PDB file of C-alpha atoms in Angstrom:
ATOM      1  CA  UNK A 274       1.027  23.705   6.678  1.00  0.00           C
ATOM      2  CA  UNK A 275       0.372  24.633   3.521  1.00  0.00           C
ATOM      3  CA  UNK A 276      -2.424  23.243   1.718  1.00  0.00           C
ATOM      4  CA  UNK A 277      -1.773  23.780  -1.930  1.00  0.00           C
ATOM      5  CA  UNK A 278      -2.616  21.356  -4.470  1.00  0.00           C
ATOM      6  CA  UNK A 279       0.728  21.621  -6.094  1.00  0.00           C
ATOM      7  CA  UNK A 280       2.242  19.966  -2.734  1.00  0.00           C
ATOM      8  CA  UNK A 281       0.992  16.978  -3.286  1.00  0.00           C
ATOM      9  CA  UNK A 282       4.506  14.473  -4.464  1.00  0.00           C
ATOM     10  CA  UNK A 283       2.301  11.216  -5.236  1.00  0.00           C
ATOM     11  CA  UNK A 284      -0.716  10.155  -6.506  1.00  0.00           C
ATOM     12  CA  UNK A 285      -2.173   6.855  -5.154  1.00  0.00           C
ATOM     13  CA  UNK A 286      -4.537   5.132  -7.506  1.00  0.00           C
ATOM     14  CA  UNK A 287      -6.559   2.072  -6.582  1.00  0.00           C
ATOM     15  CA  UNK A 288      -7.224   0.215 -10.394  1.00  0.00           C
ATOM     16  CA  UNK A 289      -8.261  -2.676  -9.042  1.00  0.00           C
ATOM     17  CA  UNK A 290     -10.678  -4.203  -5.939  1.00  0.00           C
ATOM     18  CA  UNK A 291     -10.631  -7.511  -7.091  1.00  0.00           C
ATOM     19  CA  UNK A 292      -8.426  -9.867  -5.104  1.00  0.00           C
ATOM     20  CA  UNK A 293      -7.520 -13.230  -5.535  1.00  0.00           C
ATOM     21  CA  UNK A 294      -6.932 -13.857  -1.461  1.00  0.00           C
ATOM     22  CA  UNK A 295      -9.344 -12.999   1.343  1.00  0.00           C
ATOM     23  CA  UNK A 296      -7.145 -12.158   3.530  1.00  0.00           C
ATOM     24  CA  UNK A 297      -8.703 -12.275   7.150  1.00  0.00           C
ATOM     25  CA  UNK A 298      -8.039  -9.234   8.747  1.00  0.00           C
ATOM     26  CA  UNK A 299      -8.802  -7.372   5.549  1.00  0.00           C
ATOM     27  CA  UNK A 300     -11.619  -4.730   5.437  1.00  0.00           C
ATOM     28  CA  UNK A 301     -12.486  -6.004   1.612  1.00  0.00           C
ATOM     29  CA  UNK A 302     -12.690  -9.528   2.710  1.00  0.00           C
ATOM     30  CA  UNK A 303     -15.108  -8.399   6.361  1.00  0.00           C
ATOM     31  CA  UNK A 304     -16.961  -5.870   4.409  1.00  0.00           C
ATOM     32  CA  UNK A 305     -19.149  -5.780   1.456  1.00  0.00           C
ATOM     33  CA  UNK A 306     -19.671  -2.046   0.085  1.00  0.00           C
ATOM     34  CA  UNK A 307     -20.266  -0.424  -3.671  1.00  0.00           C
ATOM     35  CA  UNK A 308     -16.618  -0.252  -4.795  1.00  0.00           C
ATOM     36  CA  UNK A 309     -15.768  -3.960  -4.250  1.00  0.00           C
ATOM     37  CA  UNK A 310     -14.326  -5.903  -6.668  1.00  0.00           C
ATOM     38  CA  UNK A 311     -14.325  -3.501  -9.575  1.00  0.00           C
ATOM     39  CA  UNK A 312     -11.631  -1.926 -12.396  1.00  0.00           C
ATOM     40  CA  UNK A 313     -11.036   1.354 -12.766  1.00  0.00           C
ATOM     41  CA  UNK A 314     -12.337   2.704 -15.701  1.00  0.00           C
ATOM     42  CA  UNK A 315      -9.207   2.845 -18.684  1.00  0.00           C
ATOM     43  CA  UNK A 316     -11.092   6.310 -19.052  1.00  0.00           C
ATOM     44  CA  UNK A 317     -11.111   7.819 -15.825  1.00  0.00           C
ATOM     45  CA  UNK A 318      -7.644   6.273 -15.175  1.00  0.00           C
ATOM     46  CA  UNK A 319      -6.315   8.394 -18.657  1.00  0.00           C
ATOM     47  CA  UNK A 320      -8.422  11.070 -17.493  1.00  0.00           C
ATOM     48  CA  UNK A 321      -6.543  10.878 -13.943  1.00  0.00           C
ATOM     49  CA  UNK A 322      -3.205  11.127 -15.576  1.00  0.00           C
ATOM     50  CA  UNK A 323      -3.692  13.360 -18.359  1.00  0.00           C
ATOM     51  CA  UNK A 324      -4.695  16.319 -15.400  1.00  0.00           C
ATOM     52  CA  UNK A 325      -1.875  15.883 -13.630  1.00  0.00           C
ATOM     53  CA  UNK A 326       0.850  18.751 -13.341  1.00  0.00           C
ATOM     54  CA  UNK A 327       4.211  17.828 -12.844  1.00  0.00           C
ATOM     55  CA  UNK A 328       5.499  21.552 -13.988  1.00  0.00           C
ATOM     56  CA  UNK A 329       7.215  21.308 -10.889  1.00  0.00           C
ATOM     57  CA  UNK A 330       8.811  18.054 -10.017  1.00  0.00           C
ATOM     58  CA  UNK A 331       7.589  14.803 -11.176  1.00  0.00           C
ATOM     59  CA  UNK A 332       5.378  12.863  -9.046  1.00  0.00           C
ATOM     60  CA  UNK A 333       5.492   9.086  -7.825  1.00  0.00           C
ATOM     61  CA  UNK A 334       2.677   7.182  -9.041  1.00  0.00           C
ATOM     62  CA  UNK A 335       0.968   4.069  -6.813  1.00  0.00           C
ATOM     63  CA  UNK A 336      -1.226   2.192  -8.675  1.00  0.00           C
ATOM     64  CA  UNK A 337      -2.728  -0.149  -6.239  1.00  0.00           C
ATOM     65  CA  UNK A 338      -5.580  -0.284  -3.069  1.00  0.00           C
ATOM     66  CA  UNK A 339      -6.995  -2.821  -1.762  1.00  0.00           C
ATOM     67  CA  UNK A 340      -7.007  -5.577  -4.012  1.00  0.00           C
ATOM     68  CA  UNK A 341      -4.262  -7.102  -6.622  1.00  0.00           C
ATOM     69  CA  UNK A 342      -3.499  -4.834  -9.179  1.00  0.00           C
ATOM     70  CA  UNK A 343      -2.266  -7.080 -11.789  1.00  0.00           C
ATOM     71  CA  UNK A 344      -6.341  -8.745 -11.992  1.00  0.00           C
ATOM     72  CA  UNK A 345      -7.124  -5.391 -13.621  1.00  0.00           C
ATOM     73  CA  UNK A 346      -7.682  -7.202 -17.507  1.00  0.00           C
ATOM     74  CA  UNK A 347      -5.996  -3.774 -18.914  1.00  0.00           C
ATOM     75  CA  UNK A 348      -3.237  -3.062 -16.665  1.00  0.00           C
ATOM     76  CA  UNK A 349      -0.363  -3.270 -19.290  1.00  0.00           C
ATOM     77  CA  UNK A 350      -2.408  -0.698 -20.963  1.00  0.00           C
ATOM     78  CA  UNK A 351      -3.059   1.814 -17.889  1.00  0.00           C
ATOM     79  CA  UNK A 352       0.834   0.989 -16.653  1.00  0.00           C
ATOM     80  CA  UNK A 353       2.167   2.047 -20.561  1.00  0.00           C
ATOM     81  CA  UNK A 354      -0.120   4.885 -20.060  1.00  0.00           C
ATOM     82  CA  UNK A 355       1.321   6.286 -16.898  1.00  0.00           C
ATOM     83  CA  UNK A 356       4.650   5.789 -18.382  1.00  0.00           C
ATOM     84  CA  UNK A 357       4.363   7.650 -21.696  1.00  0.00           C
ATOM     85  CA  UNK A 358       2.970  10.407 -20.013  1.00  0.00           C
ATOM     86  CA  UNK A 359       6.837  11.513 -18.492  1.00  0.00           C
ATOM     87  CA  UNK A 360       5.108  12.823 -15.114  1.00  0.00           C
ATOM     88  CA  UNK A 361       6.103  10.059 -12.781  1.00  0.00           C
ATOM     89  CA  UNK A 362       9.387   9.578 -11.072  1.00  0.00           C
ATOM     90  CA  UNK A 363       8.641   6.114  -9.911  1.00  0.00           C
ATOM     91  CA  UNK A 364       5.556   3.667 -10.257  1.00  0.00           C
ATOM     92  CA  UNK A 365       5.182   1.239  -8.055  1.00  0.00           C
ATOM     93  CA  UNK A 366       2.617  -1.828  -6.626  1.00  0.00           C
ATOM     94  CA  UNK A 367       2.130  -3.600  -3.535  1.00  0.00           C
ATOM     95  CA  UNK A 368       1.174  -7.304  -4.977  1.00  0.00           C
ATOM     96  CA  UNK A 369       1.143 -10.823  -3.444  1.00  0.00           C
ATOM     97  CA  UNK A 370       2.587 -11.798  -6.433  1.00  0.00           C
ATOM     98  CA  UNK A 371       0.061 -14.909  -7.694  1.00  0.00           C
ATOM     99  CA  UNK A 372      -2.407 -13.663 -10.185  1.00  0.00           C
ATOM    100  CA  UNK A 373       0.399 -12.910 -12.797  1.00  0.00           C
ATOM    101  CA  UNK A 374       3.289 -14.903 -14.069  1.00  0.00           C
ATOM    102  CA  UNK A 375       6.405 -13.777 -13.580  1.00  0.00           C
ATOM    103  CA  UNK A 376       7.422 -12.741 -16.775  1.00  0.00           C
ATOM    104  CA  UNK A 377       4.335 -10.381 -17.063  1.00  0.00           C
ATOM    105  CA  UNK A 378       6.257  -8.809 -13.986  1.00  0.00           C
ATOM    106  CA  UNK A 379       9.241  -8.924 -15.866  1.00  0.00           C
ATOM    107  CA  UNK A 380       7.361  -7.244 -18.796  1.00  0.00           C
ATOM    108  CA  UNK A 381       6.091  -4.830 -16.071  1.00  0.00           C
ATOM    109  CA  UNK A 382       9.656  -3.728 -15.630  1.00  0.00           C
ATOM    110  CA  UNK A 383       9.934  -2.982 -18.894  1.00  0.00           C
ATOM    111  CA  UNK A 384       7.540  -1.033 -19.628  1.00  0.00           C
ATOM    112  CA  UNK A 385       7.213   1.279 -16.876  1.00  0.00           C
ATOM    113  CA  UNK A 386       7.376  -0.068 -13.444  1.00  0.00           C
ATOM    114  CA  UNK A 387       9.879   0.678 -11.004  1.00  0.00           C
ATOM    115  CA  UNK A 388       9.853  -1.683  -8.488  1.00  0.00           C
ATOM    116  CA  UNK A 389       6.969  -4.128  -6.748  1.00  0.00           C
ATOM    117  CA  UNK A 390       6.258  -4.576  -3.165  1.00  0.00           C
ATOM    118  CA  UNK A 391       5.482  -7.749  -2.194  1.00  0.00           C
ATOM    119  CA  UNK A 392       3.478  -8.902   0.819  1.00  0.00           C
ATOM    120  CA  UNK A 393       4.810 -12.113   2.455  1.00  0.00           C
ATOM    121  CA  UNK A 394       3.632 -12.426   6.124  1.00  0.00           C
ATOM    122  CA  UNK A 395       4.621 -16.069   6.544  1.00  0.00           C
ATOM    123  CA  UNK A 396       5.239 -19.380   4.389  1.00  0.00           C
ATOM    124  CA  UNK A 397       3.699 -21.333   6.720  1.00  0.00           C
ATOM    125  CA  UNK A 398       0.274 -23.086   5.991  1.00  0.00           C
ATOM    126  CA  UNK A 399      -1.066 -23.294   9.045  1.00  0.00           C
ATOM    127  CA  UNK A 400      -0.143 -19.368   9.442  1.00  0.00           C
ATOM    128  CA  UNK A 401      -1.697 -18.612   6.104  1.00  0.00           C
ATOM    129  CA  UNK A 402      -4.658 -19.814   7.085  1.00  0.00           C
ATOM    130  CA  UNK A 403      -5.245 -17.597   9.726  1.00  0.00           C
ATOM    131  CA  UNK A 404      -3.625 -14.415   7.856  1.00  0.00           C
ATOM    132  CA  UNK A 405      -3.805 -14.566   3.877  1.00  0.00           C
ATOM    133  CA  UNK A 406      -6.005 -16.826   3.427  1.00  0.00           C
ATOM    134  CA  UNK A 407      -5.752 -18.763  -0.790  1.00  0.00           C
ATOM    135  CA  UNK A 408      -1.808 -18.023  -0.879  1.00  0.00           C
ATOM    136  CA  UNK A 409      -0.219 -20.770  -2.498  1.00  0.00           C
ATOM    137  CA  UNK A 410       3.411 -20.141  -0.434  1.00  0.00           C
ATOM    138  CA  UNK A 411       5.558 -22.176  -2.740  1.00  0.00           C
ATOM    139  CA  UNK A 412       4.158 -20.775  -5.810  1.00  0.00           C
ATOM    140  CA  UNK A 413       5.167 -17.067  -3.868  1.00  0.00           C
ATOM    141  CA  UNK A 414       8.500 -18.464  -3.561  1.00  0.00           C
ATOM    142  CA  UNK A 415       8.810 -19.920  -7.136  1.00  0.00           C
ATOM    143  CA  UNK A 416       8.084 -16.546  -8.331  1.00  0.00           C
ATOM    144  CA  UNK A 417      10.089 -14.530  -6.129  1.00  0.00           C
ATOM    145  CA  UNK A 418      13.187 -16.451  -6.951  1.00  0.00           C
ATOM    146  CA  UNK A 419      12.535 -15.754 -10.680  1.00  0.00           C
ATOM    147  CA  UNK A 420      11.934 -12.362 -10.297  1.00  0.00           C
ATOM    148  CA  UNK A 421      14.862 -11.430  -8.083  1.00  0.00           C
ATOM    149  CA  UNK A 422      17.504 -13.688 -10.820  1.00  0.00           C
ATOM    150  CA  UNK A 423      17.349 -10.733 -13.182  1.00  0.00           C
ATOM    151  CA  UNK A 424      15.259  -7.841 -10.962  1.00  0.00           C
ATOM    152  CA  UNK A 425      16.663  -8.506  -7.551  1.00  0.00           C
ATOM    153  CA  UNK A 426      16.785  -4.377  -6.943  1.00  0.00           C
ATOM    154  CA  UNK A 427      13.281  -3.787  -8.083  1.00  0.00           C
ATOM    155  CA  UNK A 428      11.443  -5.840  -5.502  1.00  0.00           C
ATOM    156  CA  UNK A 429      11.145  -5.428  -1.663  1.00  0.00           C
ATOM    157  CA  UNK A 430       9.106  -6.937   0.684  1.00  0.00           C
ATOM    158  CA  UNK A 431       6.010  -6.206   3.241  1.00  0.00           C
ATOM    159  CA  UNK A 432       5.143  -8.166   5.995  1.00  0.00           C
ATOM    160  CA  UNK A 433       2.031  -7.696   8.245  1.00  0.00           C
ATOM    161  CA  UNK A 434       3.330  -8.356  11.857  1.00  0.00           C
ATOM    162  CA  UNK A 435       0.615  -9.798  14.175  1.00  0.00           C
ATOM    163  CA  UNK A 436       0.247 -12.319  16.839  1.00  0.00           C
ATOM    164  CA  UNK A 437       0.190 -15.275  14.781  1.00  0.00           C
ATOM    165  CA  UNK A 438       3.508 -14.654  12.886  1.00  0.00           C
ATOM    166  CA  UNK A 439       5.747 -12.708  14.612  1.00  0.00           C
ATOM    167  CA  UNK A 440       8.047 -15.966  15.333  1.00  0.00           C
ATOM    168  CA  UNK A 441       8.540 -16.437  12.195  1.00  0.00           C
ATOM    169  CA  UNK A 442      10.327 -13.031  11.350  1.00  0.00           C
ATOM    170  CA  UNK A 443      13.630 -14.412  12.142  1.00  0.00           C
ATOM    171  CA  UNK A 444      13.457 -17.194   9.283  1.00  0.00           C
ATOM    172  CA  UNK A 445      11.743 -15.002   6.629  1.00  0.00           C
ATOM    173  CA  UNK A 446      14.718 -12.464   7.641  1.00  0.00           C
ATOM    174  CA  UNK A 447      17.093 -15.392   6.857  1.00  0.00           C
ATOM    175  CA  UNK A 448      15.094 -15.900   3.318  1.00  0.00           C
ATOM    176  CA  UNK A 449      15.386 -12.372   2.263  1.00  0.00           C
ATOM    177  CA  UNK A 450      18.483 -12.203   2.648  1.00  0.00           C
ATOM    178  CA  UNK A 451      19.907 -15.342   0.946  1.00  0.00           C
ATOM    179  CA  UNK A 452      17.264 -14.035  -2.219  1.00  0.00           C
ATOM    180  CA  UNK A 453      19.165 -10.693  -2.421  1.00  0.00           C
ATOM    181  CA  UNK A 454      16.093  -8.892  -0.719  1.00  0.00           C
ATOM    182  CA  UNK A 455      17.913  -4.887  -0.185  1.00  0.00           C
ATOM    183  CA  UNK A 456      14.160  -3.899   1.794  1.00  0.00           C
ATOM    184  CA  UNK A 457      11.938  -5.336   4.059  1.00  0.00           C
ATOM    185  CA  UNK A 458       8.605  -3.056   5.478  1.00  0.00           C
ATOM    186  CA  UNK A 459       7.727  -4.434   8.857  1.00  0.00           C
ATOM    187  CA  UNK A 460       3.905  -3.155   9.557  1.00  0.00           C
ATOM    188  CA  UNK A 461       1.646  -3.475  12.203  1.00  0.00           C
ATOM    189  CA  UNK A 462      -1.895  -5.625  11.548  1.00  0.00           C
ATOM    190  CA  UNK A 463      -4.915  -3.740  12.145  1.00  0.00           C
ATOM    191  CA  UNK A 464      -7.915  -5.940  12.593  1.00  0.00           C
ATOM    192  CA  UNK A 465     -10.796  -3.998  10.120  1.00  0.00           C
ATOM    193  CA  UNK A 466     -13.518  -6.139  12.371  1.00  0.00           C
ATOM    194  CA  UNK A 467     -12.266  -3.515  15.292  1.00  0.00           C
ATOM    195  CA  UNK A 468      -9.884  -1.133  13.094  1.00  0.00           C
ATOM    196  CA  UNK A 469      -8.080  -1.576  16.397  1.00  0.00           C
ATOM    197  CA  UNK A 470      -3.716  -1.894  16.166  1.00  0.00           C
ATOM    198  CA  UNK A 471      -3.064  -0.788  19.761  1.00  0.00           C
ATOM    199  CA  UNK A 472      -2.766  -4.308  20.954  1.00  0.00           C
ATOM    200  CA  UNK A 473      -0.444  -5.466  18.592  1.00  0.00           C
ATOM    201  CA  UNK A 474       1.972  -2.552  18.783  1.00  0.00           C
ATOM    202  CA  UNK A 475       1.852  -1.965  22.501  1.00  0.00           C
ATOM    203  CA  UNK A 476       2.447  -6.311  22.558  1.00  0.00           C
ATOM    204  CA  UNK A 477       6.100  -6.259  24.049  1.00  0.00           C
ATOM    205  CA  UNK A 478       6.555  -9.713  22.849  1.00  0.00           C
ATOM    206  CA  UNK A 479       5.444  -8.334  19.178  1.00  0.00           C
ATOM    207  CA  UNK A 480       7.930  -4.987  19.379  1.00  0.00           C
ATOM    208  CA  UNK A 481      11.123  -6.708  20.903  1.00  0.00           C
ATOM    209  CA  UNK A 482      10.831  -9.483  18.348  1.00  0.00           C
ATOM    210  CA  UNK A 483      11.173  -6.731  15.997  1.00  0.00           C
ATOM    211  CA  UNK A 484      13.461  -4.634  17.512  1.00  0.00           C
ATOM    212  CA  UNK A 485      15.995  -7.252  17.815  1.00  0.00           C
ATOM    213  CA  UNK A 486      15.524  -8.408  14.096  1.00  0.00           C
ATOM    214  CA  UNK A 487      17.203  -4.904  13.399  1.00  0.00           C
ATOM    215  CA  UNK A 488      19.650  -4.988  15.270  1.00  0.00           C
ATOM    216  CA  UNK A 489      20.787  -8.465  14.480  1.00  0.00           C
ATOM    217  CA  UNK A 490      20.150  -8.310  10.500  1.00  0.00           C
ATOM    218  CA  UNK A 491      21.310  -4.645  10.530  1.00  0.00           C
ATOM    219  CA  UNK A 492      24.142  -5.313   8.384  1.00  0.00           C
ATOM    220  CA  UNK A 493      22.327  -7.596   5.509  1.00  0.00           C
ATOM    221  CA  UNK A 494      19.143  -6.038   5.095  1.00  0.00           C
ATOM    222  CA  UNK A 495      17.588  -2.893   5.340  1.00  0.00           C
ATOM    223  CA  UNK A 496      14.596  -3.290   8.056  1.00  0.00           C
ATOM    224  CA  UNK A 497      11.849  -0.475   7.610  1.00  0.00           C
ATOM    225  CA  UNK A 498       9.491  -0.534  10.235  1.00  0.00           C
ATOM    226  CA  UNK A 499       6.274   1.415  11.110  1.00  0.00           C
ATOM    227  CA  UNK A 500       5.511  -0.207  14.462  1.00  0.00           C
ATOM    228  CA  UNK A 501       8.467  -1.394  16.669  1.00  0.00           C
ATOM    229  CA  UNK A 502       9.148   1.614  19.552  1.00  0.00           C
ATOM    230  CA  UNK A 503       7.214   4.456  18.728  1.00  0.00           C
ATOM    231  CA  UNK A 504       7.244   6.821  21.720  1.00  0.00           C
ATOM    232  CA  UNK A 505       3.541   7.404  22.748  1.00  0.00           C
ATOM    233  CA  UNK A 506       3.800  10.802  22.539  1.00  0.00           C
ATOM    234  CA  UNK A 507       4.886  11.170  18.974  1.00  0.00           C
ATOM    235  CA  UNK A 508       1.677  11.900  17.741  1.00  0.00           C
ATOM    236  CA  UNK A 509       0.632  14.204  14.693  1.00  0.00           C
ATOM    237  CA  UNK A 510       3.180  12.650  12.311  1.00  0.00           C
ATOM    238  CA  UNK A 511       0.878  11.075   9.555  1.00  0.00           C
ATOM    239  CA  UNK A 512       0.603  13.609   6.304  1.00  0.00           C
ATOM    240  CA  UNK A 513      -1.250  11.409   4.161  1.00  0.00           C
ATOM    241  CA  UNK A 514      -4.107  13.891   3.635  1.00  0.00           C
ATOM    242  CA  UNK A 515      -1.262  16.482   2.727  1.00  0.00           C
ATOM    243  CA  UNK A 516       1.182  14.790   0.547  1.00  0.00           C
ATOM    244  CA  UNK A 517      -0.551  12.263  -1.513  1.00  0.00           C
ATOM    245  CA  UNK A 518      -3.811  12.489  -3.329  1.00  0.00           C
ATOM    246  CA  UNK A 519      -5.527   9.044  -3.111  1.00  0.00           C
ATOM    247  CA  UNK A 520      -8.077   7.953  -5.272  1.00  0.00           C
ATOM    248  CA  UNK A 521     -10.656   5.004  -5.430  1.00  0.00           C
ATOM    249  CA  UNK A 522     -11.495   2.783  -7.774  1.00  0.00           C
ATOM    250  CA  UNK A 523     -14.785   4.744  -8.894  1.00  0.00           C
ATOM    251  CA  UNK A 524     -13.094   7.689  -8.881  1.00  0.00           C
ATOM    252  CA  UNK A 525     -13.667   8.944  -5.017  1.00  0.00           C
ATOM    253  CA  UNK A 526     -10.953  11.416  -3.484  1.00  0.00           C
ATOM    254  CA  UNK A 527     -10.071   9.419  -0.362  1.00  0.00           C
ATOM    255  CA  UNK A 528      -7.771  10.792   2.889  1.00  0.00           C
ATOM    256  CA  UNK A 529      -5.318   7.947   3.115  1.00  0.00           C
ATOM    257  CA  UNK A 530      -4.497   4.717   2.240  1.00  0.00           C
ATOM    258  CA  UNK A 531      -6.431   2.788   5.120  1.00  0.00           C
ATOM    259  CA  UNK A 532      -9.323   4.293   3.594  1.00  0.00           C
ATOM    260  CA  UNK A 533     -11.091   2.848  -0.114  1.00  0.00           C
ATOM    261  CA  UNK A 534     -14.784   2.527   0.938  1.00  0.00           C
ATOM    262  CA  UNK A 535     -16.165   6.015  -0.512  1.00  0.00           C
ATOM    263  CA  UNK A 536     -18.857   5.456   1.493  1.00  0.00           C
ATOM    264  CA  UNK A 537     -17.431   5.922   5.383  1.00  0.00           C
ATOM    265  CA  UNK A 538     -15.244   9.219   3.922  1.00  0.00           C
ATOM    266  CA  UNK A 539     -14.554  10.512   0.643  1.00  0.00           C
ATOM    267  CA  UNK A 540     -13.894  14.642  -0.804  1.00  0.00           C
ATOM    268  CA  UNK A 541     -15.620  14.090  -4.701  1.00  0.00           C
ATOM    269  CA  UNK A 542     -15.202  12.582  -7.339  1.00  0.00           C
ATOM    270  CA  UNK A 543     -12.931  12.745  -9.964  1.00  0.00           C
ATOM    271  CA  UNK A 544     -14.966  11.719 -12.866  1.00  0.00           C
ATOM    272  CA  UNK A 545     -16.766  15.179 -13.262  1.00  0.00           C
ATOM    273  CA  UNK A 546     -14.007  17.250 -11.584  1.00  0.00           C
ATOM    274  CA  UNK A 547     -10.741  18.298 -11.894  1.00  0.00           C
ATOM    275  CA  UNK A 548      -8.506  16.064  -9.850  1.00  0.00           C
ATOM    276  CA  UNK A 549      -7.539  19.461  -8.160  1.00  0.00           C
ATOM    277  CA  UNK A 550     -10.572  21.098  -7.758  1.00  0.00           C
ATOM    278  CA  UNK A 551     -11.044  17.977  -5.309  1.00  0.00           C
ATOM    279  CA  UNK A 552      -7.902  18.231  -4.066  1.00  0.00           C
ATOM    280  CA  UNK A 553      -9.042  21.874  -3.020  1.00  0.00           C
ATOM    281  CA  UNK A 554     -12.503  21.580  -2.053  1.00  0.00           C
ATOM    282  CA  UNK A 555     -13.861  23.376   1.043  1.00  0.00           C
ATOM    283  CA  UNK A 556     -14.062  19.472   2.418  1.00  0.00           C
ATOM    284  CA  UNK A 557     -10.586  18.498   2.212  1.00  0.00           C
ATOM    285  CA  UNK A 558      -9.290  21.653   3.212  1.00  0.00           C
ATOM    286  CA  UNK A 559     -11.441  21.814   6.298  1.00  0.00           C
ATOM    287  CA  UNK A 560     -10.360  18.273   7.630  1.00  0.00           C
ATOM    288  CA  UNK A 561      -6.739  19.020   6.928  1.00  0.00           C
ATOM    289  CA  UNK A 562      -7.163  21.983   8.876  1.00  0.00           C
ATOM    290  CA  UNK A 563      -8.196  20.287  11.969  1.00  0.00           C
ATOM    291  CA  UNK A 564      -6.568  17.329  11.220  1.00  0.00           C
ATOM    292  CA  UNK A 565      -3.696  18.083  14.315  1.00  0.00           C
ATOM    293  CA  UNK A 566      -6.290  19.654  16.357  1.00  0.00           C
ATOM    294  CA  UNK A 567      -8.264  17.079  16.665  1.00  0.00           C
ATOM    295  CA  UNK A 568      -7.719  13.442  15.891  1.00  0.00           C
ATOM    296  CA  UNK A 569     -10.450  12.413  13.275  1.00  0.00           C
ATOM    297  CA  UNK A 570     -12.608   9.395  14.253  1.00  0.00           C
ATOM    298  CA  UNK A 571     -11.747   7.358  11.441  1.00  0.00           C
ATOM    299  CA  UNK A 572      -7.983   7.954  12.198  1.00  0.00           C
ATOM    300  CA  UNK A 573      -8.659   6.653  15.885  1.00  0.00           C
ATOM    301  CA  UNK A 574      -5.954   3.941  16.777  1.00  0.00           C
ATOM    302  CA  UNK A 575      -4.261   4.237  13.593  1.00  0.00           C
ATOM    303  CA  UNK A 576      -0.640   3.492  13.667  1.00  0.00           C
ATOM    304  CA  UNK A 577       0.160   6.321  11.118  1.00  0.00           C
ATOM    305  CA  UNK A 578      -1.383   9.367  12.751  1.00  0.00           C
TER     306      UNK A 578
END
């Protein structure tokens, strides 16, 4: 494979650690590590952008990790930023849609944003509580019907499929659908206390659920999903470390998007190099070239690889 800079197609920027949920399964909300709950630097994030070369194609821009992205105080300003600058295709965030009203999204899509991914794993209280813990579910749904009046084709919708709210993918799928909803991402939870997914996606109860939802809603939605039916032996598919350049909040070069905490992995900084220079270090170029060989450690029991 080859490992040129230049191959990267999107650039995955985390501007904010900050959260207004603790979600439970969440490594932010377990863990306490340096580049919790902090900005990105307006700076760095300029500095980020203004090195990027799009000679080629234009690149999709992410600009979210784990945390809310629209709690960065500046992010109108780092979003009009990105957008000026011509490189990007499409800029997107994942959000859970509370810590901004919805005409700031609407704003958003003004200014720059292509579309927002939402996460909605259940409007049920009593599942909240044991999943996203601090969503306010008929707030979510207030806002989500505003957005979709005018923006219906710039939102989809991710759901975190787990024990506790698998059930309930059948009346969500119902909801989408009667909101306009054109995509719903079905993912697999990963409990961060064991960073272990193989029991939820090996759960037959958990994949037919999901497997039937497609079949049955086939015609009114479009169901993307990254767990249901995976043959065990399709292995060596992720491409994270080879396609998209991910970057933390302090400025770390990260492998993937499970991965934030500089600390357990990270390939430089960007603050006193070239975003390509760590894009090409001996580092990152070594672990992509064993990457198929050999399963890394921090990729074991990762749905993606």
């Amino acid at each position: 494979m080859n490992l040129n800079a230049s191959d990267f197609g999107t650039i995955h920027i985390e501007v904010c650690s900050k959260c207004n949920l603790a979600c439970v399964h969440c490594y932010r909300t377990i863990n306490e590590y340096e580049s919790k709950n902090k900005y990105i630097e307006i700076d760095l994030f300029k500095k980020i952008i203004d090195e990027i070369d799009c000679i080629k194609s234009k690149k999709v821009l992410q600009m979210h990790g784990i945390g809310e992205p629209t709690m960065h105080p500046s992010f109108f300003e780092l979003l009009d930023y990105a957008n000026k600058s011509k490189k990007f295709s499409c800029i997107f965030i994942t959000t859970n849609l509370l810590a901004a009203a919805p005409e700031r999204y609407e704003l958003f899509f003004e200014n720059g944003l292509t579309f927002i991914n939402v996460s909605v794993d259940s409007l049920s209280l009593n599942t909240i509580n044991k999943t996203r813990k601090g969503t306010d579910p008929e707030k979510m749904l207030v806002n989500i019907e505003r957005i979709t009046q005018n923006f219906h084709n710039r939102i989809q919708i991710t759901s975190v499929v787990g024990f506790d709210n698998f059930k309930e993918l059948d009346n969500l799928a119902k909801l989408f659908i009667d909101l306009k909803i054109k995509t719903w991402v079905i993912q697999p939870l990963i409990d961060w206390e064991s960073f272990d997914g193989s029991k939820i996606r090996n759960n037959l109860n958990v994949l037919n659920s999901i497997k039937k939802l497609k079949e049955k809603y086939k015609d009114n939605i479009n169901i993307l999903t990254e767990l249901a039916g995976k043959d065990e032996q399709q292995h060596n598919k992720c491409k994270m470390p080879f396609d998209i350049l991910h970057i933390n909040v302090q400025g770390f070069v990260m492998p993937c998007c499970m991965y934030w905490d500089h600390n357990q992995i990270n390939f430089g900084n960007v603050a006193d190099k070239s975003i390509y220079a760590a894009w090409n270090s001996e580092d990152f170029s070594k672990f992509r070239s064993r990457f198929y060989e050999e399963q890394p450690n921090i990729c074991l029991n990762c749905e993606a690889y």
